[in-house]
Short mmCIF file of C-alpha atoms in Angstrom, two decimals:
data_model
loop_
_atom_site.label_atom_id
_atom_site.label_comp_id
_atom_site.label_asym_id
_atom_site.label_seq_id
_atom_site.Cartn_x
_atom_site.Cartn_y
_atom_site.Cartn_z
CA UNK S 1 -26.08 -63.23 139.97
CA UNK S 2 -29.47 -63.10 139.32
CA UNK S 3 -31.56 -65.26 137.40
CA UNK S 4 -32.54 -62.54 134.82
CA UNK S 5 -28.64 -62.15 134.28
CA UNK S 6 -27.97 -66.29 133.92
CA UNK S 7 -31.12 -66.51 131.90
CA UNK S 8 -29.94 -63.50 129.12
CA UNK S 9 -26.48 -65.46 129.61
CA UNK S 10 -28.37 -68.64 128.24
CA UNK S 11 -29.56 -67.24 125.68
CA UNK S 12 -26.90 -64.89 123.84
CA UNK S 13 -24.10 -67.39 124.63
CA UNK S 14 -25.09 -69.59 121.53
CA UNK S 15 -25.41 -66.88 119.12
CA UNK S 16 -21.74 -65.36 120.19
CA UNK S 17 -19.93 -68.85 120.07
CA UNK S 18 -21.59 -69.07 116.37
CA UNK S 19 -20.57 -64.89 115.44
CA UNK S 20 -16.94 -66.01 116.75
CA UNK S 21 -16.98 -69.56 114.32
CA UNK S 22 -18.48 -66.96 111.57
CA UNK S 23 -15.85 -64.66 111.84
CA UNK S 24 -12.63 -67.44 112.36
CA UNK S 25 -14.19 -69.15 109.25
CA UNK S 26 -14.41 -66.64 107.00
CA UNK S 27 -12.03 -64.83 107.70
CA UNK S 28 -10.23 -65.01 104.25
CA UNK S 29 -12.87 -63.11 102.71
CA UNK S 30 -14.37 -60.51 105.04
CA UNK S 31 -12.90 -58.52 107.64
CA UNK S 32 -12.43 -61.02 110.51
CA UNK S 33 -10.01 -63.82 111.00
CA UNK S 34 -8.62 -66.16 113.78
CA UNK S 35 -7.35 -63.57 116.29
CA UNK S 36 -11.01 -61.69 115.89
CA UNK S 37 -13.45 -64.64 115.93
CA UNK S 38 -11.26 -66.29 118.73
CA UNK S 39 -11.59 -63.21 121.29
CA UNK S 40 -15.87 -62.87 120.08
CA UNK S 41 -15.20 -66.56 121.17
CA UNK S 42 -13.83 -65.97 124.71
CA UNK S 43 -16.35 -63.34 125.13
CA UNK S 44 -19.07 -65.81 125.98
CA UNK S 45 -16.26 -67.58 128.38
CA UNK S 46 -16.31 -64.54 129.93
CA UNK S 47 -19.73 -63.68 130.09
CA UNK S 48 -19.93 -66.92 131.57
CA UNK S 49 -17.59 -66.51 134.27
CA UNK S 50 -19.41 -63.18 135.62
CA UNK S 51 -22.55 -64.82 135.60
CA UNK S 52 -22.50 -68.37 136.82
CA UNK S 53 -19.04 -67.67 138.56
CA UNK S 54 -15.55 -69.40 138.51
CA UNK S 55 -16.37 -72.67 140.18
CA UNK S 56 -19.51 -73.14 137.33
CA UNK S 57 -17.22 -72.64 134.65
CA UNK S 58 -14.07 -74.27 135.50
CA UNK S 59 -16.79 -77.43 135.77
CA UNK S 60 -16.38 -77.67 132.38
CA UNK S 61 -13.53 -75.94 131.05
CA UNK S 62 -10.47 -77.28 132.84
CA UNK S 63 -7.31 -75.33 132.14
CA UNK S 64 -4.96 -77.96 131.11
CA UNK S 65 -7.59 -79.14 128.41
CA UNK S 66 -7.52 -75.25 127.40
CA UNK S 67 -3.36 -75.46 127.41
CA UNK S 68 -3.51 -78.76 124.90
CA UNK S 69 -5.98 -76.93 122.63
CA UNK S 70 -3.72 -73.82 122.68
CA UNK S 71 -0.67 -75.97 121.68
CA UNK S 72 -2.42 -77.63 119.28
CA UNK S 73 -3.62 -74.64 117.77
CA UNK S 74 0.26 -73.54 117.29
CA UNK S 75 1.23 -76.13 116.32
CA UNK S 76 -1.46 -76.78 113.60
CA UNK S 77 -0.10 -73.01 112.62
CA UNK S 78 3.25 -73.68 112.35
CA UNK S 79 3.10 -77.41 110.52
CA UNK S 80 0.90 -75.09 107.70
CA UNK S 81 3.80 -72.69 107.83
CA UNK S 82 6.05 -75.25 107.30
CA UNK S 83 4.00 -77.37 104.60
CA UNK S 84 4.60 -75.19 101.60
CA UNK S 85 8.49 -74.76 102.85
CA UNK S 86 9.86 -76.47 99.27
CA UNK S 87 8.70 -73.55 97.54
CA UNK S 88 8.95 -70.44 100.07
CA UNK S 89 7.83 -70.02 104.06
CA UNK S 90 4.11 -69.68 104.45
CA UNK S 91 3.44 -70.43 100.97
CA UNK S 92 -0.60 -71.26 100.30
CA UNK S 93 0.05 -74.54 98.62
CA UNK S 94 -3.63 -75.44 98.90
CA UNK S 95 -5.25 -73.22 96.77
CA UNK S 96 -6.17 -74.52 93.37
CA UNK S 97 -6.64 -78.31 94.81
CA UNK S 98 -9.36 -79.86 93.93
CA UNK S 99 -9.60 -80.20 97.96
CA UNK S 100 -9.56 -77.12 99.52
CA UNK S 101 -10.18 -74.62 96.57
CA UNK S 102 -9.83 -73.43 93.41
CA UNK S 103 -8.15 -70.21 92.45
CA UNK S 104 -10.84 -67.53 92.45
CA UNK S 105 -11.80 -65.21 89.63
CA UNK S 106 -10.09 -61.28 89.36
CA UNK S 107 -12.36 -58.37 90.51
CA UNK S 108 -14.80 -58.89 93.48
CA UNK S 109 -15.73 -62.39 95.05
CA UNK S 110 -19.11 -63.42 95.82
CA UNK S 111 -17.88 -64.83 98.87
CA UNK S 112 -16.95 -68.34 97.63
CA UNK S 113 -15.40 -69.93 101.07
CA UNK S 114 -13.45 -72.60 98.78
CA UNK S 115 -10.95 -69.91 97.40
CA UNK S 116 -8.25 -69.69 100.53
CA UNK S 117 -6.39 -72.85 100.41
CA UNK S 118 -4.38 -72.57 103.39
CA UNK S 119 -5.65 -68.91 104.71
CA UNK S 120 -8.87 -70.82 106.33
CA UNK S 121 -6.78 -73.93 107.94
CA UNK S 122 -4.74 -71.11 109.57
CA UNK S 123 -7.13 -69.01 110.67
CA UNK S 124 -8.62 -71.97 112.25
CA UNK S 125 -5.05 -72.51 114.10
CA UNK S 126 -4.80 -68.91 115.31
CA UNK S 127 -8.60 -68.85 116.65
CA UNK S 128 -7.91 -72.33 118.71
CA UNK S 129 -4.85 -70.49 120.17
CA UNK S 130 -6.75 -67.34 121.01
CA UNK S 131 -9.63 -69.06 122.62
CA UNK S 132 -8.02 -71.24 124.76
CA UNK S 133 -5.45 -68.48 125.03
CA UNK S 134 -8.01 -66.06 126.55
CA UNK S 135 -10.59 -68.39 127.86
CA UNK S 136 -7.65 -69.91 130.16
CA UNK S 137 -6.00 -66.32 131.19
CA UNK S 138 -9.59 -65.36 132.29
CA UNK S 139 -10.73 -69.06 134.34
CA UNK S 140 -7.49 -68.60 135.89
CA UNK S 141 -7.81 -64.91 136.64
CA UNK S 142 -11.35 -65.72 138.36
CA UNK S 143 -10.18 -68.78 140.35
CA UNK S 144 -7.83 -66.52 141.94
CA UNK S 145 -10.24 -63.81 142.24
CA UNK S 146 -12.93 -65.86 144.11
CA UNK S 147 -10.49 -67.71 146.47
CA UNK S 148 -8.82 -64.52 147.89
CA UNK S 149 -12.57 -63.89 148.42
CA UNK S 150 -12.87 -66.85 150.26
CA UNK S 151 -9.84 -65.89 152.44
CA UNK S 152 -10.58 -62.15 153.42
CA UNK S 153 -13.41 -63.19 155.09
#
């Protein structure tokens, strides 16, 4: 690629890592969520891998630290699931704590973050899955691509 295209690459690939974070983390209050902010996420990964190319990338993002984050990321889901499982499956025994947030007022929110309880920790869990999800299905999608390269010629 050229160095216009790496340099551009440089630059935006901050600013959608943070729109991806923005969107995972608040998620509970504006349209967004885990599965959203995790594929703005893999964007740049993919950006990435067009531009600097598979060997680059895979530098620093190897696949089975991408297949630990992904299980962790489940996991993390499914231990929330399972945390409020005295009262009922799924249930968001976080909000009102003290720690993660205090049940919010009726009619429109101002966007107070500290009203989700568990909403936010899980949206968290599903954006680890999807961007090691997609960030791995793409690295390993490109390694393949560039070594058949390598062998038709």
């Amino acid at each position: 690629m050229s160095t216009i295209v790496r340099t551009v690459t440089s630059l935006l690939t901050p600013a959608i890592l943070i729109f991806g974070l923005y969107l995972i983390l608040h998620g509970h209050i504006t349209p967004g969520g885990g599965f959203q902010g995790g594929a703005a996420f893999a964007s740049a990964v993919a950006l990435l891998l067009v531009s600097f190319g598979s060997k680059r990338v895979e530098h620093f993002l190897k696949e089975h630290a991408l297949a630990s984050i992904e299980s962790g990321g489940a996991l993390l889901f499914i231990g929330l699931a399972f945390a409020g499982f005295a009262t009922t499956f799924f249930f968001n025994l976080f909000v009102g704590s003290p720690i993660f947030g205090h049940v919010p007022p009726t009619g429109p929110n101002a966007g107070d973050l500290w009203t989700g309880g568990t909403i936010p920790l899980m949206n968290i869990a599903v954006g680890l899955k999807v961007i090691a999800g997609l960030s791995a299905i793409m690295l390993v999608m490109a390694i393949a691509a560039s070594g058949s390269e390598g062998n038709d010629r």
